[in-house]
PDB file of C-alpha atoms in Angstrom:
ATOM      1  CA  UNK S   1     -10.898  24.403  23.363  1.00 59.00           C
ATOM      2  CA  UNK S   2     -10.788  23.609  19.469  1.00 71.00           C
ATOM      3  CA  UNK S   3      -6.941  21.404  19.318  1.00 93.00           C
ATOM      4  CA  UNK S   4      -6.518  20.647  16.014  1.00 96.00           C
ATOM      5  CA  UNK S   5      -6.775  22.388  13.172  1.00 97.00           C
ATOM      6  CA  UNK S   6      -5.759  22.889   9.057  1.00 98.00           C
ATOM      7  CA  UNK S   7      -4.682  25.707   7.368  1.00 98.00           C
ATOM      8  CA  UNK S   8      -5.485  26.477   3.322  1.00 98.00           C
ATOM      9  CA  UNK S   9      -3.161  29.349   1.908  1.00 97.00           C
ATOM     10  CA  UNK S  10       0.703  28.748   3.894  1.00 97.00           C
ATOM     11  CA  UNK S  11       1.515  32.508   2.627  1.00 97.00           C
ATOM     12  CA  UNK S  12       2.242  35.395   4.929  1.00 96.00           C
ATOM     13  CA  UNK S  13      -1.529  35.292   6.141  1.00 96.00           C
ATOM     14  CA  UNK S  14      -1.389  31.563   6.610  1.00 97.00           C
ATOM     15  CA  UNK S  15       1.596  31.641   8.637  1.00 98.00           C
ATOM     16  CA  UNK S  16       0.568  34.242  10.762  1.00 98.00           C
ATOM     17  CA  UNK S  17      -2.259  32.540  11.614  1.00 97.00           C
ATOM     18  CA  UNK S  18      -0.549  28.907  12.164  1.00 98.00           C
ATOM     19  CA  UNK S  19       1.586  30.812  14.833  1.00 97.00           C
ATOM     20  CA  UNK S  20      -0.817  32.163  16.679  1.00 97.00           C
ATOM     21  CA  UNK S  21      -2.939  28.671  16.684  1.00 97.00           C
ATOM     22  CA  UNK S  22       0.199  26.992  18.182  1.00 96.00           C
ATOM     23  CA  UNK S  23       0.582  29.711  20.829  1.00 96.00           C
ATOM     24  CA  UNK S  24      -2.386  29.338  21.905  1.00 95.00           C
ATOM     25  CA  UNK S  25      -1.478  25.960  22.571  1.00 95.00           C
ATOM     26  CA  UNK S  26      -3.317  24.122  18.791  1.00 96.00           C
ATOM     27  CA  UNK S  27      -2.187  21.483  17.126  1.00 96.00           C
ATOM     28  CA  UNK S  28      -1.704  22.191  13.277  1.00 97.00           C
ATOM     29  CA  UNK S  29      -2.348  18.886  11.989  1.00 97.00           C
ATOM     30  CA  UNK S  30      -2.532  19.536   7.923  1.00 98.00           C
ATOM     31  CA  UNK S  31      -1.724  22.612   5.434  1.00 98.00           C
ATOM     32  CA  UNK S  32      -2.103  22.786   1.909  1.00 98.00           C
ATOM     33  CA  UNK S  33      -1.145  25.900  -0.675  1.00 97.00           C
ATOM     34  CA  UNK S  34      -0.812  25.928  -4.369  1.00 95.00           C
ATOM     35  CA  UNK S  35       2.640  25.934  -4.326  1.00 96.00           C
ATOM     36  CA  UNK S  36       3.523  22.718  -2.416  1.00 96.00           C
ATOM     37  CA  UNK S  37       7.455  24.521  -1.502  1.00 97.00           C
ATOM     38  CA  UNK S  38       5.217  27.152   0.566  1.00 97.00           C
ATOM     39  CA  UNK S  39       3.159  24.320   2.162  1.00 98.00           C
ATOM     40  CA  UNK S  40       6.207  22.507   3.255  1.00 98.00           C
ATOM     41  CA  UNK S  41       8.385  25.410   4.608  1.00 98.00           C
ATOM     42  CA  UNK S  42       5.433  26.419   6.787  1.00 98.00           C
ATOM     43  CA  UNK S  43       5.060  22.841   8.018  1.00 98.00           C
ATOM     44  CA  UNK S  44       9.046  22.450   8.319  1.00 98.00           C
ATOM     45  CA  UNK S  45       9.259  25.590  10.458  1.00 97.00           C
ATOM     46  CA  UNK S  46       6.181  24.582  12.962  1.00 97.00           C
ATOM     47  CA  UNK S  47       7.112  22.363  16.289  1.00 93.00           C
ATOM     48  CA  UNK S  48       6.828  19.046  16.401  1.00 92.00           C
ATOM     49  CA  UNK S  49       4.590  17.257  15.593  1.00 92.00           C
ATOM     50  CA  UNK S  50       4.609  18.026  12.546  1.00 96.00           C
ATOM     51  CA  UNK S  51       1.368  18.765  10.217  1.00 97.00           C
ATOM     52  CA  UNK S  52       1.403  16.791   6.853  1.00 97.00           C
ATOM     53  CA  UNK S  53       1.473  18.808   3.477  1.00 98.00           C
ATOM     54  CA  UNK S  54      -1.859  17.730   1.773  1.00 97.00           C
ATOM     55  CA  UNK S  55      -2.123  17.744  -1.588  1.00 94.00           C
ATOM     56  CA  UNK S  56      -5.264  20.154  -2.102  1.00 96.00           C
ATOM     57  CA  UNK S  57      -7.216  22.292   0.754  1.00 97.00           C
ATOM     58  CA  UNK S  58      -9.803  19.665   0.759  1.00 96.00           C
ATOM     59  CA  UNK S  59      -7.543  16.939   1.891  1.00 97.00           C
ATOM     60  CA  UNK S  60      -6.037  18.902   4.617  1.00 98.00           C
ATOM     61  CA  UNK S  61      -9.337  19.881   5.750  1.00 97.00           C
ATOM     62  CA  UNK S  62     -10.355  16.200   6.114  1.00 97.00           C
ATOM     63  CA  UNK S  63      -7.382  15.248   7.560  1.00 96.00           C
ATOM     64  CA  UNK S  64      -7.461  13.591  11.189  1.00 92.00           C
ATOM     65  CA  UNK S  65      -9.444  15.082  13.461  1.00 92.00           C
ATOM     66  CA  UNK S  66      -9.396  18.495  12.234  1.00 96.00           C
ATOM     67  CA  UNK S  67     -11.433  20.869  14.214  1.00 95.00           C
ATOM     68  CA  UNK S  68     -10.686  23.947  12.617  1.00 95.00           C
ATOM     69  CA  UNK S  69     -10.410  25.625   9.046  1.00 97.00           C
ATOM     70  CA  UNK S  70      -8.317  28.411   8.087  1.00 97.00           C
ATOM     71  CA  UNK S  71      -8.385  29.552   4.919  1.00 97.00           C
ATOM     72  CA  UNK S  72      -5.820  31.986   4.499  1.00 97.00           C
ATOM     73  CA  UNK S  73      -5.348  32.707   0.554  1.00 94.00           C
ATOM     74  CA  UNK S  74      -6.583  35.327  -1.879  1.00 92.00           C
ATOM     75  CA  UNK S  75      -9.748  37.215  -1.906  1.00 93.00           C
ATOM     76  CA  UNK S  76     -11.180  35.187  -5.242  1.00 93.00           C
ATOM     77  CA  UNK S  77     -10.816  32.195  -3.164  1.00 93.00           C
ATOM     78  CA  UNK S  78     -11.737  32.482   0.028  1.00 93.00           C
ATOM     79  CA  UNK S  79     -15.312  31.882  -0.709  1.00 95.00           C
ATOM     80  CA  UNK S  80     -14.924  28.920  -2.457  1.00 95.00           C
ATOM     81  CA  UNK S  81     -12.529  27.473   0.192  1.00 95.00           C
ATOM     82  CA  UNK S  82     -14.927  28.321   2.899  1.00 95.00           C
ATOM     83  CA  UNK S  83     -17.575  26.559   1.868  1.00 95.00           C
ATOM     84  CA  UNK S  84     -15.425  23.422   0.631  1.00 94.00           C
ATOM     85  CA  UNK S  85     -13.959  23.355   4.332  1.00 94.00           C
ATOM     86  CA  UNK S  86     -17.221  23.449   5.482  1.00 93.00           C
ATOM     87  CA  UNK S  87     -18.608  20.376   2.885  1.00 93.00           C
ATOM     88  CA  UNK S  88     -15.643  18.813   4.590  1.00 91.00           C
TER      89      UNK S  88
END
């Protein structure tokens, strides 16, 4: 079972997805969004403990033993995030 994971994008996609990672019993361990107030309300409202708001999807997606990539933004980006995650 994959236990830790980061999430790029913490809009309604990103968020949908982080609660369904922790229900199924993941750990989300980094997020990142362009707006840094998104990034931190997602992170705020997730249990304990609590992931850190990186500073650009690359950092969260080297963060600590991260397992898992989600990139959850818009369509012009999701390309270019996928393959950075997987760089990372």
């Amino acid at each position: 079972m994959i236990g830790r994971a980061a999430i790029a994008g913490c809009g309604l996609i990103g968020t949908k997805r982080a609660r369904a990672l922790v229900a199924a019993g993941v750990a989300i361990v980094a997020v990142a969004d362009a707006d840094p107030s998104r990034a931190r309300a997602l992170a705020d409202s997730l249990p304990a403990p609590k992931p850190a708001v990186a500073s650009s999807p690359r950092d969260a997606f080297i963060a600590d033993g991260v397992e898992l990539a989600v990139v959850a933004t818009t369509h012009n980006a999701l390309a270019p995030l996928t393959v950075e995650a997987l760089d990372a």
